[in-house]
Coordinates of C-alpha atoms in Angstrom, one line a residue:
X1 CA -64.7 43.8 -63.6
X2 CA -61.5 43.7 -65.8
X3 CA -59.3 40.9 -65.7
X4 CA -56.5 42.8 -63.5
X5 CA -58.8 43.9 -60.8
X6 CA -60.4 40.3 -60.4
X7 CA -56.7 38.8 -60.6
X8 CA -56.1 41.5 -57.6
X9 CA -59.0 40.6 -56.1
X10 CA -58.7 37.2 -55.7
X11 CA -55.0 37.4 -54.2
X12 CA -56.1 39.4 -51.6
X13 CA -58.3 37.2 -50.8
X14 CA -56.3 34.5 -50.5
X15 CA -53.5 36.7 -48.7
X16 CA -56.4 38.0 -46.2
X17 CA -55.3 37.8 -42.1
X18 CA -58.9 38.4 -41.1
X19 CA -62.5 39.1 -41.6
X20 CA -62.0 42.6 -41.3
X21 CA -59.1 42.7 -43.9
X22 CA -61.6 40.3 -46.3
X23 CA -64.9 42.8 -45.7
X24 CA -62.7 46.0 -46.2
X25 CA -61.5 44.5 -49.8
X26 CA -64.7 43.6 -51.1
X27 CA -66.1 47.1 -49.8
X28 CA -65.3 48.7 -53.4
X29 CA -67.8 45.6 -55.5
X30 CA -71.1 47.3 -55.8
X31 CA -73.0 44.0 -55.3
X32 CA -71.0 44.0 -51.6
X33 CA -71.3 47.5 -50.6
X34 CA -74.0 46.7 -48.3
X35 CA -71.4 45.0 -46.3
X36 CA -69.4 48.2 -45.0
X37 CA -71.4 48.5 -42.5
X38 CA -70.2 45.0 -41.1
X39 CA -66.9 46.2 -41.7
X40 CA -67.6 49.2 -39.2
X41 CA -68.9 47.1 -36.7
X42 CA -66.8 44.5 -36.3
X43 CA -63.3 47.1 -36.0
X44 CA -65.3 48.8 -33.2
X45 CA -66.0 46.0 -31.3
X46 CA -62.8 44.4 -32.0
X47 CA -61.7 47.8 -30.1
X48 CA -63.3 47.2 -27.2
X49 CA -62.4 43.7 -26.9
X50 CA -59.7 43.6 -24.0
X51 CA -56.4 42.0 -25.4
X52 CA -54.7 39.0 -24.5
X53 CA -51.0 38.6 -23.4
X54 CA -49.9 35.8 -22.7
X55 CA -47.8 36.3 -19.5
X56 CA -44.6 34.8 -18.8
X57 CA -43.1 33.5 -16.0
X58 CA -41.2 35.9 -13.6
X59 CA -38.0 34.3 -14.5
X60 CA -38.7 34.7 -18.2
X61 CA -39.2 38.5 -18.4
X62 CA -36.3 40.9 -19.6
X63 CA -33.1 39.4 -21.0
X64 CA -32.2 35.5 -21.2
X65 CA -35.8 35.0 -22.5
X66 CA -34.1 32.2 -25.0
X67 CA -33.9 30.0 -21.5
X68 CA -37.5 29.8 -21.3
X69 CA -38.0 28.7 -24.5
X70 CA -39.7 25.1 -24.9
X71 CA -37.3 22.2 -26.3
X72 CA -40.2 22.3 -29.7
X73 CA -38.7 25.9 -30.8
X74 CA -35.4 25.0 -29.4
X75 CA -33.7 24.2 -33.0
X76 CA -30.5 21.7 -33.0
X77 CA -27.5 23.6 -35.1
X78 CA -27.1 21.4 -38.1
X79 CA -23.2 20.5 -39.4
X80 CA -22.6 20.2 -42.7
X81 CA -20.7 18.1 -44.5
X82 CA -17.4 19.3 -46.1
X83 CA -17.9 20.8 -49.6
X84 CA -15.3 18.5 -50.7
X85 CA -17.4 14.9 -49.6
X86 CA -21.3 17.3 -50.2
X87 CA -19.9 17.6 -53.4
X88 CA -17.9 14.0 -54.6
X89 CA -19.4 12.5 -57.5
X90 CA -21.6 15.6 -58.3
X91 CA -22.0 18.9 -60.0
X92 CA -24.3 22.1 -60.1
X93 CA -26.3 23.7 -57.1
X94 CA -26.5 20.6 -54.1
X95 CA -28.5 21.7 -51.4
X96 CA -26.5 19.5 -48.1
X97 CA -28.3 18.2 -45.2
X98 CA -28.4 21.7 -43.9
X99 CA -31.0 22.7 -46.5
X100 CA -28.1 25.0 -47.4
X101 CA -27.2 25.0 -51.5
X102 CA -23.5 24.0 -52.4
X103 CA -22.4 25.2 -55.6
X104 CA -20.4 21.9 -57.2
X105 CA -19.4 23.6 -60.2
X106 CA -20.3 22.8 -63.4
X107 CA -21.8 19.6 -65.1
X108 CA -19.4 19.5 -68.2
X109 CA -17.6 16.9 -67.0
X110 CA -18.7 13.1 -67.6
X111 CA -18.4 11.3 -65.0
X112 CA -18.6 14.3 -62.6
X113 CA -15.6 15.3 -60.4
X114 CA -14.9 13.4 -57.4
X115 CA -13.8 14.7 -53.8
X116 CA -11.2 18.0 -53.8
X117 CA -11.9 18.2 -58.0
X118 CA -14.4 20.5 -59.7
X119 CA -15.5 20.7 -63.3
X120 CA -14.3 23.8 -65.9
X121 CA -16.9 23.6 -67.9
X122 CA -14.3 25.3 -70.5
X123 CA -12.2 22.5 -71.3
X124 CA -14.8 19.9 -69.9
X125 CA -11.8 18.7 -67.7
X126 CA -12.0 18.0 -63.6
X127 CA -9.4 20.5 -61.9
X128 CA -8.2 21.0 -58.2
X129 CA -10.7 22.8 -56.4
X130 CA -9.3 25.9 -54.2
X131 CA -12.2 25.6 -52.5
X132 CA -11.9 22.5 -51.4
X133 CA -8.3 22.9 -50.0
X134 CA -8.2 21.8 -46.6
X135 CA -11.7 19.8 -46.6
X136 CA -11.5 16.5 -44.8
X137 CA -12.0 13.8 -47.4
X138 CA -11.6 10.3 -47.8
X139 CA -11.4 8.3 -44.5
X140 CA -10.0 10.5 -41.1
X141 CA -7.2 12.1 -41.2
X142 CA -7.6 12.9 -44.7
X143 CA -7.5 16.3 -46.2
X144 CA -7.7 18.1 -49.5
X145 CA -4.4 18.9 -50.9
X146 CA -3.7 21.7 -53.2
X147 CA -3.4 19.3 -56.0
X148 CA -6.6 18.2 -55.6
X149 CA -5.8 14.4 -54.6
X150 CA -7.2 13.4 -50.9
X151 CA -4.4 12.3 -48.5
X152 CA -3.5 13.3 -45.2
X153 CA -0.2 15.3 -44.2
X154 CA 2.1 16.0 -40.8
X155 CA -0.9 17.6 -39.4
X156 CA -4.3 16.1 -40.1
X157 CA -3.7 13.1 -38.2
X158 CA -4.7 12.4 -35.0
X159 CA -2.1 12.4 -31.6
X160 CA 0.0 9.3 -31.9
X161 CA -0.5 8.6 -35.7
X162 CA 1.6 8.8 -38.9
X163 CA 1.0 10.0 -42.0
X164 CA 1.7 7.6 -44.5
X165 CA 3.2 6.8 -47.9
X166 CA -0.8 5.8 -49.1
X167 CA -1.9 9.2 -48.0
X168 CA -3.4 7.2 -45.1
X169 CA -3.1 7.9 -41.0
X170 CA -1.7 4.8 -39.2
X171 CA -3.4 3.2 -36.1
X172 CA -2.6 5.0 -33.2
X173 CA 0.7 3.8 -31.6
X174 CA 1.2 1.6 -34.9
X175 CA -1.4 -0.5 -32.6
X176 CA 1.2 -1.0 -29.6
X177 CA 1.7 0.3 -26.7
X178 CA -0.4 3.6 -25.5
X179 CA -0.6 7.0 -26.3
X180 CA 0.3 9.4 -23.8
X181 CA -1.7 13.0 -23.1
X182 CA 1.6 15.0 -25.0
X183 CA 0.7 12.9 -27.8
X184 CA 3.8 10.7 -27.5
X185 CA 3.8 7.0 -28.2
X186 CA 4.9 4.6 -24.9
X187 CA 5.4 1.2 -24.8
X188 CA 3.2 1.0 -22.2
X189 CA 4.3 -1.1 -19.6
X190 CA 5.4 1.3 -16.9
X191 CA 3.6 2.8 -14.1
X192 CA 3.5 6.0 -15.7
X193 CA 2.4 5.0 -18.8
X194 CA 0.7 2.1 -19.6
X195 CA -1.3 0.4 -22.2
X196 CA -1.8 -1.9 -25.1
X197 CA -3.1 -1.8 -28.7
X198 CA -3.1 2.2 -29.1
X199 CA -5.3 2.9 -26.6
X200 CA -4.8 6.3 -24.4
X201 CA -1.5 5.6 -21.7
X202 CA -3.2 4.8 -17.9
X203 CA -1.4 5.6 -14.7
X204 CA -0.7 3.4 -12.0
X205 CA -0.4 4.7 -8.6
X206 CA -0.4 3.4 -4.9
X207 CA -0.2 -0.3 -4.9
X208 CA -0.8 -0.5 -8.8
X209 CA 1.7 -1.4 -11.2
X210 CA 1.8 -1.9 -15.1
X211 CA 1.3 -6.0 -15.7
X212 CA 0.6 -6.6 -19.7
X213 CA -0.2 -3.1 -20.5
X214 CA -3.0 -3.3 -17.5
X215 CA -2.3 -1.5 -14.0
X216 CA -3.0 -4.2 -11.3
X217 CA -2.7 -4.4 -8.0
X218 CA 0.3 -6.0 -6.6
X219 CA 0.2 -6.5 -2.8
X220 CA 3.8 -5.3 -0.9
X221 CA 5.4 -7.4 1.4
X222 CA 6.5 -6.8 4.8
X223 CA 10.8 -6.7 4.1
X224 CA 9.3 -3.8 1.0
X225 CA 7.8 -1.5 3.7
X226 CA 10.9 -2.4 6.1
X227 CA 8.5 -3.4 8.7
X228 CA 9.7 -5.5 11.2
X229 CA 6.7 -6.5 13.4
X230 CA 3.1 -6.4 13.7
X231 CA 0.6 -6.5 11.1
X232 CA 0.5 -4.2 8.0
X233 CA -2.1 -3.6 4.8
X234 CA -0.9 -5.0 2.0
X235 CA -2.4 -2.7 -0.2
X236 CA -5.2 -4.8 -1.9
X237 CA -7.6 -5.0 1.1
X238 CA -5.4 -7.9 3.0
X239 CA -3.5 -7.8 6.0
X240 CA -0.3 -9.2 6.4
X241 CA 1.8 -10.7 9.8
X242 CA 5.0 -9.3 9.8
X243 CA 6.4 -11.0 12.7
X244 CA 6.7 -10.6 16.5
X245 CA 10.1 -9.1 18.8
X246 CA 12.4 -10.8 21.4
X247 CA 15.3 -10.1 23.2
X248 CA 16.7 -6.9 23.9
X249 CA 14.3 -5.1 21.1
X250 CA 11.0 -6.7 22.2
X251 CA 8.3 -3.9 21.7
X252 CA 6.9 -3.5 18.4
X253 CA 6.6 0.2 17.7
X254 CA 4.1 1.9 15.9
X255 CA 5.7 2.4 12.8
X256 CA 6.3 -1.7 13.0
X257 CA 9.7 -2.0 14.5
X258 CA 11.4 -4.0 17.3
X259 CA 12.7 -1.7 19.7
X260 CA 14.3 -1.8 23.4
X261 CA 11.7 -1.1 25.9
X262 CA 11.4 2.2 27.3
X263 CA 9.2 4.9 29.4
X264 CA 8.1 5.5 25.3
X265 CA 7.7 1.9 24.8
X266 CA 6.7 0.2 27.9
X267 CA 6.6 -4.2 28.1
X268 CA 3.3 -5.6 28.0
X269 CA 1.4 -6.6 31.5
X270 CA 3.4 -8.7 33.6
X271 CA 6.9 -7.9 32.7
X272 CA 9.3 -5.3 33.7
X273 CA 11.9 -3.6 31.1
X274 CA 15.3 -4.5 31.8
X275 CA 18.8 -2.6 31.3
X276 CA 19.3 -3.9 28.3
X277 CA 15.6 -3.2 26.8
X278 CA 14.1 -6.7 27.0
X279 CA 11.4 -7.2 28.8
X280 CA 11.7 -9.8 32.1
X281 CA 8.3 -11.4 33.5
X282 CA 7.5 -10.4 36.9
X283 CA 7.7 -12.8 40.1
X284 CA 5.5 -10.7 42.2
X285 CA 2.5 -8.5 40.8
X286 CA 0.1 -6.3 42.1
X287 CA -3.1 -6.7 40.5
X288 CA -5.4 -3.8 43.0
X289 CA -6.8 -1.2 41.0
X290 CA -5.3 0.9 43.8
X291 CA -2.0 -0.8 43.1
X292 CA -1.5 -1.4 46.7
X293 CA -1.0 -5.3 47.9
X294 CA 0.2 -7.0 51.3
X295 CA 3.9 -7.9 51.0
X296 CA 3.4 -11.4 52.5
X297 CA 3.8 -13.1 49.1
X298 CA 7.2 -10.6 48.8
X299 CA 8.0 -11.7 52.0
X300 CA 8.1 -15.3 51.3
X301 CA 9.9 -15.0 48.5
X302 CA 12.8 -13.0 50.3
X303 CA 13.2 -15.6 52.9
X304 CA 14.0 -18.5 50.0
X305 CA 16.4 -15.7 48.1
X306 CA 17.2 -15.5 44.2
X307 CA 16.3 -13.1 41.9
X308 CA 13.0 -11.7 42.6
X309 CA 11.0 -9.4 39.7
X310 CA 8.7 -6.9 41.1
X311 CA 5.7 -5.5 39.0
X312 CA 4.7 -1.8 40.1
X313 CA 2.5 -1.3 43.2
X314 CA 2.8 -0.4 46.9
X315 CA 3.9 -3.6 48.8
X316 CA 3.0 -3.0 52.5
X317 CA 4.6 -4.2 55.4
X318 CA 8.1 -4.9 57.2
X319 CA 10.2 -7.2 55.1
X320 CA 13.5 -9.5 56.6
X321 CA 15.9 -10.8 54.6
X322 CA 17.9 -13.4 56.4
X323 CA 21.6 -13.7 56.6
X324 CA 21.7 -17.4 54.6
X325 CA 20.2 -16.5 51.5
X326 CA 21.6 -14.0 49.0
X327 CA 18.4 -12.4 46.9
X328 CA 18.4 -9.5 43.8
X329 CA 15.5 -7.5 43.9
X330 CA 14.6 -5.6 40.6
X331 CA 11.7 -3.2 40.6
X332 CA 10.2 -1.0 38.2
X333 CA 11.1 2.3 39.7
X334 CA 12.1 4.6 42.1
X335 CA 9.2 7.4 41.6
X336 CA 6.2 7.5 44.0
X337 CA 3.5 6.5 42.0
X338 CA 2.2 3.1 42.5
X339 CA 1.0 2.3 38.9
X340 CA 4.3 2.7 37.4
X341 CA 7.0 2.2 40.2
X342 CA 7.8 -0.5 43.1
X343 CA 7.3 0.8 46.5
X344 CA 8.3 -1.2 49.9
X345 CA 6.1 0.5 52.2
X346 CA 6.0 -0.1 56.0
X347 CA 2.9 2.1 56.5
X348 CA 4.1 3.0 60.1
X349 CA 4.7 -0.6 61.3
X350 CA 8.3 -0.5 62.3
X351 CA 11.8 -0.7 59.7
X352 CA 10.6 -0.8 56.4
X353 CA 13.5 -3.5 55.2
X354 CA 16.4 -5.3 57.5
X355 CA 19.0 -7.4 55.9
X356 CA 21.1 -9.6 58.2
X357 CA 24.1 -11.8 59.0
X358 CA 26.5 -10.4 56.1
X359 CA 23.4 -11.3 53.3
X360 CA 24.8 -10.4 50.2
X361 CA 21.7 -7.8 48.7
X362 CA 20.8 -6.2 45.4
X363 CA 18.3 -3.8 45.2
X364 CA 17.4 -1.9 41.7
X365 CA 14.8 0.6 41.2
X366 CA 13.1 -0.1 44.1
X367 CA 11.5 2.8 46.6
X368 CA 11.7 2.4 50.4
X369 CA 9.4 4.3 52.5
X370 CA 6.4 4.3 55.7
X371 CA 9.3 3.2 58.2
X372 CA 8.6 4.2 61.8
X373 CA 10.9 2.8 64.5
X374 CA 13.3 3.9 67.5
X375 CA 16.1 3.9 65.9
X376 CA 16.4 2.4 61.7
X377 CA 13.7 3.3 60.2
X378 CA 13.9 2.7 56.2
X379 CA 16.8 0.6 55.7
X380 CA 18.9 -1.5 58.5
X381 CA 21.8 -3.1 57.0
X382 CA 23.9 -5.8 58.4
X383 CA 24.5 -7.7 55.0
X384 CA 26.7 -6.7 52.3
X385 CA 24.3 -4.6 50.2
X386 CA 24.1 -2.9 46.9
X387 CA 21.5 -0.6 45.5
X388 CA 21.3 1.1 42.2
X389 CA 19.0 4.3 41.4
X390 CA 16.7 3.4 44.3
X391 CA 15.3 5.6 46.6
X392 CA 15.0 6.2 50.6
X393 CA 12.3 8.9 51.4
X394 CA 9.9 9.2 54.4
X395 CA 11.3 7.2 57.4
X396 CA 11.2 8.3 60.3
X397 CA 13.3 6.9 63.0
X398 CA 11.7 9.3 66.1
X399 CA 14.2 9.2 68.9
X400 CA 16.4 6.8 67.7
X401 CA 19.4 7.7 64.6
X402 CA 19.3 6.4 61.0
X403 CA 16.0 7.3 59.7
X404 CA 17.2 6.7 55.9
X405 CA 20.1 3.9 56.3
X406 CA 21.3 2.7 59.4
X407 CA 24.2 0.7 58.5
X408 CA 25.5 -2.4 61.3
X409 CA 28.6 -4.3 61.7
X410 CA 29.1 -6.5 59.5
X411 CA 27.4 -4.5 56.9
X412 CA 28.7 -2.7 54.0
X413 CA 26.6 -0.9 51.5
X414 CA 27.4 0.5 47.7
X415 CA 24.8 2.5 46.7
X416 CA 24.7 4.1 42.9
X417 CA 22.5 6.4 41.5
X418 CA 20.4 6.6 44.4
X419 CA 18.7 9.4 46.7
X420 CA 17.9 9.6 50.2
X421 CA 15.5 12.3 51.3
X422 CA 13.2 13.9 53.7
X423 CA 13.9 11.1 56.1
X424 CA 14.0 11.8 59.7
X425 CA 15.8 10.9 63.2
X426 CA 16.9 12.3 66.2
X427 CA 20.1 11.8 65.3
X428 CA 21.7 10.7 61.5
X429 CA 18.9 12.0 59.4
X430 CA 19.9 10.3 56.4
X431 CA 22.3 8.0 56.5
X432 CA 24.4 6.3 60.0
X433 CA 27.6 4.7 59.6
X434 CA 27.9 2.3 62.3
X435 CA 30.6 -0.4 61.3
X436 CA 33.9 -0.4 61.4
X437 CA 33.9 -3.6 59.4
X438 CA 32.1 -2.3 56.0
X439 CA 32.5 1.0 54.7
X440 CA 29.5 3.1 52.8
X441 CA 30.4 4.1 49.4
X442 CA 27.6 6.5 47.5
X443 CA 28.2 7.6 43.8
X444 CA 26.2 10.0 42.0
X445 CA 24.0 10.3 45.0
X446 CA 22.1 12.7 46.1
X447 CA 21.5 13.1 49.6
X448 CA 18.7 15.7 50.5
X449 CA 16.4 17.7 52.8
X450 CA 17.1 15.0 55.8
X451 CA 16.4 16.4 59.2
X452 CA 18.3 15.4 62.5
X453 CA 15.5 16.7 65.2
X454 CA 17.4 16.7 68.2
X455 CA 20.9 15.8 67.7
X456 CA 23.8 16.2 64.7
X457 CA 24.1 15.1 61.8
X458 CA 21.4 16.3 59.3
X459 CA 22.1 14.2 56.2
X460 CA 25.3 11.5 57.5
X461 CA 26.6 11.0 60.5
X462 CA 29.3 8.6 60.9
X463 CA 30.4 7.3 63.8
X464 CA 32.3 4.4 63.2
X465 CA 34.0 3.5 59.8
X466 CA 34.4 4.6 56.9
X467 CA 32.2 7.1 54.1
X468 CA 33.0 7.9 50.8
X469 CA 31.4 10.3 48.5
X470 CA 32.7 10.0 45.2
X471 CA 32.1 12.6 42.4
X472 CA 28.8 13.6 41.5
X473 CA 27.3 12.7 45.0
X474 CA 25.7 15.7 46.7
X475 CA 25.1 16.6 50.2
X476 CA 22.6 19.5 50.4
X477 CA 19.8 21.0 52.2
X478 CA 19.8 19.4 55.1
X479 CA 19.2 19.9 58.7
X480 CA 20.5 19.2 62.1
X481 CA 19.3 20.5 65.5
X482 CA 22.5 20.7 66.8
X483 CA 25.6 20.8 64.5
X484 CA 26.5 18.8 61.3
X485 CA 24.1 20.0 59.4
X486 CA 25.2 18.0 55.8
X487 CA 27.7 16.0 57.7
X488 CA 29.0 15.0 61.4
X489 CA 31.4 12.2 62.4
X490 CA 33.5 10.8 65.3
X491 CA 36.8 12.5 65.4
X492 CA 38.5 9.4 67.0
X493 CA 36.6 6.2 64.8
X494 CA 34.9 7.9 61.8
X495 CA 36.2 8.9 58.3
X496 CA 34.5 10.9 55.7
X497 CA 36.2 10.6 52.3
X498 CA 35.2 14.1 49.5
X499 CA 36.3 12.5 46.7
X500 CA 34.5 15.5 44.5
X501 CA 31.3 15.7 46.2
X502 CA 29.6 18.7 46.9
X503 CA 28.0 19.4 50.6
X504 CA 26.4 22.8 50.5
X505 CA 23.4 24.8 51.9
X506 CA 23.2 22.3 55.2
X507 CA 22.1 24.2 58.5
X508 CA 23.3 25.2 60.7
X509 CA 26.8 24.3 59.5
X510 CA 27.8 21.6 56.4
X511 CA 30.2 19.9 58.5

């Protein structure tokens, strides 16, 4: 064998994948020819050997097969650095950290060029590197220039820094204040931007504000939220008192004001809202969860007069109020529900309230009902008496007149804002004028759907003295059996003054 063919030889063998491969290149040595037959036998059973995949999972067949790749053949991409610092200091082919050759130029040059510079090997002689033009170099912010030196310009520096006279970028900010996210230097201590020593601009909000470049909560006050009452957050996780109400703005609202009481804003338990908003504690209260109570403790405090407060209920029985005294009676309403209104109810057990012997009387929002008698039946008056938006409904005074009002000598009566209705009596439905001594004066009444059963009169019947009906007091709806459907009075002693009222739609005839 000739040197060539051994030479051949023995890189094939080296080069050989398998024992096939190795057999089939000795075949041609005489000394190995007895080996073909090997070589035949080993490619057919390596045919019939079944052949191994290896499967993948479901997930890893067809596209995105780089997914299922393990994190060992996974390679990290590698980033060089600049040709301009790969190549500082050094010349000819430099492979970088990449494994990637950088050509540095040529070694002509003693000492060898430093960043931006490369060598002509012509005149020996470092030179600007085009190359390099634009490289970062030097410290950040630093660039290569096109005349070769390392400095950084108007752009290379970072958001809030200067390039400066050195060719260097100044701390952020100069180091003070903060840098916003435009890139715009603050001073820092506002709530919009603040910050110290050139770090990135924070923003307060809520109940944070700018303290020494740091945002920190500052608790409000009560007089800063204009609250007035109540207690309020003060932002940091306390609670502050802002005060309680009095007078005629005693509620605390909801948004932490005083304001007058109201149907919106009712007094606390106990007390009763007065005309002018403040709330008044009661004298009399009804504590049933029905809301209905005896009168007896009412009653008792009628007989020793003054000025009596009445918490809501349904007070039950037949009150007096004698002529000596002179009482005020202040309820919560007119309405007829218990839980929010005061009712005087006689339940059936004769005139719901008398007043006698020329007692001087105020009632106010009080509702006067359940009297059943022969004759009076919700109200008989022989006192000088004044009511304001109270209410007569539901007497009944059977044979008698004056299921409503019956009014007495000496009595008088001024009633405002008030309505008597669906009371009943055989005469005098409504209201009776009996007294030549005190005349009955109604303003902004309304007096309503009163029935006279067997005689006249439906709503008023006057039969001595004196009525007037001022403007805005109504007459209507209401019904006699006889004649004087709204209103009937004695030609000779009774007189009925219209000073604007309205009577309309009484049967069988107004008047």
């Amino acid at each position: 064998m000739d040197a060539n063919r051994f030479d051949h030889l023995v890189q094939s063998l080296v080069l050989s994948a398998s024992r096939r491969r190795l057999l089939a290149l000795l075949a041609p040595l005489p000394l190995l020819g007895g080996l073909l037959p090997l070589v035949d036998e080993e490619t057919a059973e390596a045919k019939k050997r079944p052949k191994h995949r290896v499967r993948r999972p479901p997930h890893c067949q067809g596209r995105h097969t780089s997914r299922c790749r393990s994190k060992r053949t996974r390679k990290k991409r590698c980033k060089a650095k600049s040709k301009a610092k790969t190549c500082a200091g050094k010349c000819g082919p430099i492979r970088n950290k990449c494994r990637k050759t950088v050509d540095c130029g040529s070694c002509a040059c003693d000492p060898p060029c430093g960043e931006c510079l490369i060598c002509d090997d012509r005149t020996g002689q470092c030179v600007p590197d085009p190359e390099q033009q634009g490289d970062a170099c030097g410290e950040t912010g630093q660039i290569c220039q096109a005349d070769g030196t390392c400095a950084c310009d108007a752009k290379s520096c970072a958001a809030c820094e200067t390039c400066q006279a050195d060719g260097r970028c100044s701390a952020p900010c100069q180091g003070r204040g903060c840098c916003d996210r435009a890139g715009v230097c603050q001073p820092g201590t506002t709530d919009a931007a603040c910050g110290t020593r050139g770090g990135a601009c924070a923003s307060c909000t809520g109940f944070n504000h700018c303290q020494g470049g740091v945002c920190r909560c500052v608790p409000t006050t009560c007089q800063a939220e204009g609250k007035a009452c109540g207690t309020i957050g003060d932002g940091c996780g306390s609670r502050l008192d802002c005060g309680t109400c009095s007078g005629t703005t005693p509620i605390c609202s909801r948004a932490n004001r005083c304001v007058a009481c109201s149907a919106a804003t009712p007094c606390p338990a106990g007390f009763l809202c007065q005309a002018d908003g403040s709330c008044r504690a009661c004298d009399i209260t009804c504590p049933a969860t029905d809301h209905t109570c005896a009168g007896s403790e009412l009653q008792a405090k009628l007989a020793n007069g003054g000025t009596i407060v009445v918490c809501p209920g349904r007070y039950t029985g037949a009150f007096t109020i004698p002529g000596n005294v002179t009482v005020t009676v202040i309820g919560a309403g007119a309405g007829d529900d218990p839980a929010s209104n005061t009712i005087l109810d006689a339940d059936g057990s004769g005139t719901t309230l008398t007043i006698n012997n020329n007692a001087p009387v105020d009632l106010q929002r009080l509702r006067v009902t359940g009297g059943k008698s022969i004759g009076a039946a919700g109200i008989s008056n022989g006192g000088r008496l004044t009511m304001t938006g109270c209410t007569l409904a539901g007497n009944n005074g059977q044979t008698g007149v004056g299921g409503g009002l019956y009014n007495f000598p000496p009595g008088s009566a001024t009633l405002t804002n008030c309505t008597i209705t669906q009371n009943s009596a055989a005469s005098a439905g409504g209201l009776y004028q009996n007294s030549h001594h005190g005349a009955i004066t109604l303003i902004g009444c309304v007096i309503s759907r009163n029935t006279a059963t067997q005689g006249v009169g439906g709503g008023i019947q006057v039969n001595d003295g004196v009525v007037n009906l001022d403007a805005g007091t109504s007459v209507t709806e209401n019904k006699a059996a006889m004649s004087g459907g709204g209103i009937f009075k004695n030609i000779i002693s009774g007189t009925v003054n219209l000073n604007g009222a309205t009577v309309s739609g009484n049967l069988p005839d107004n008047c």
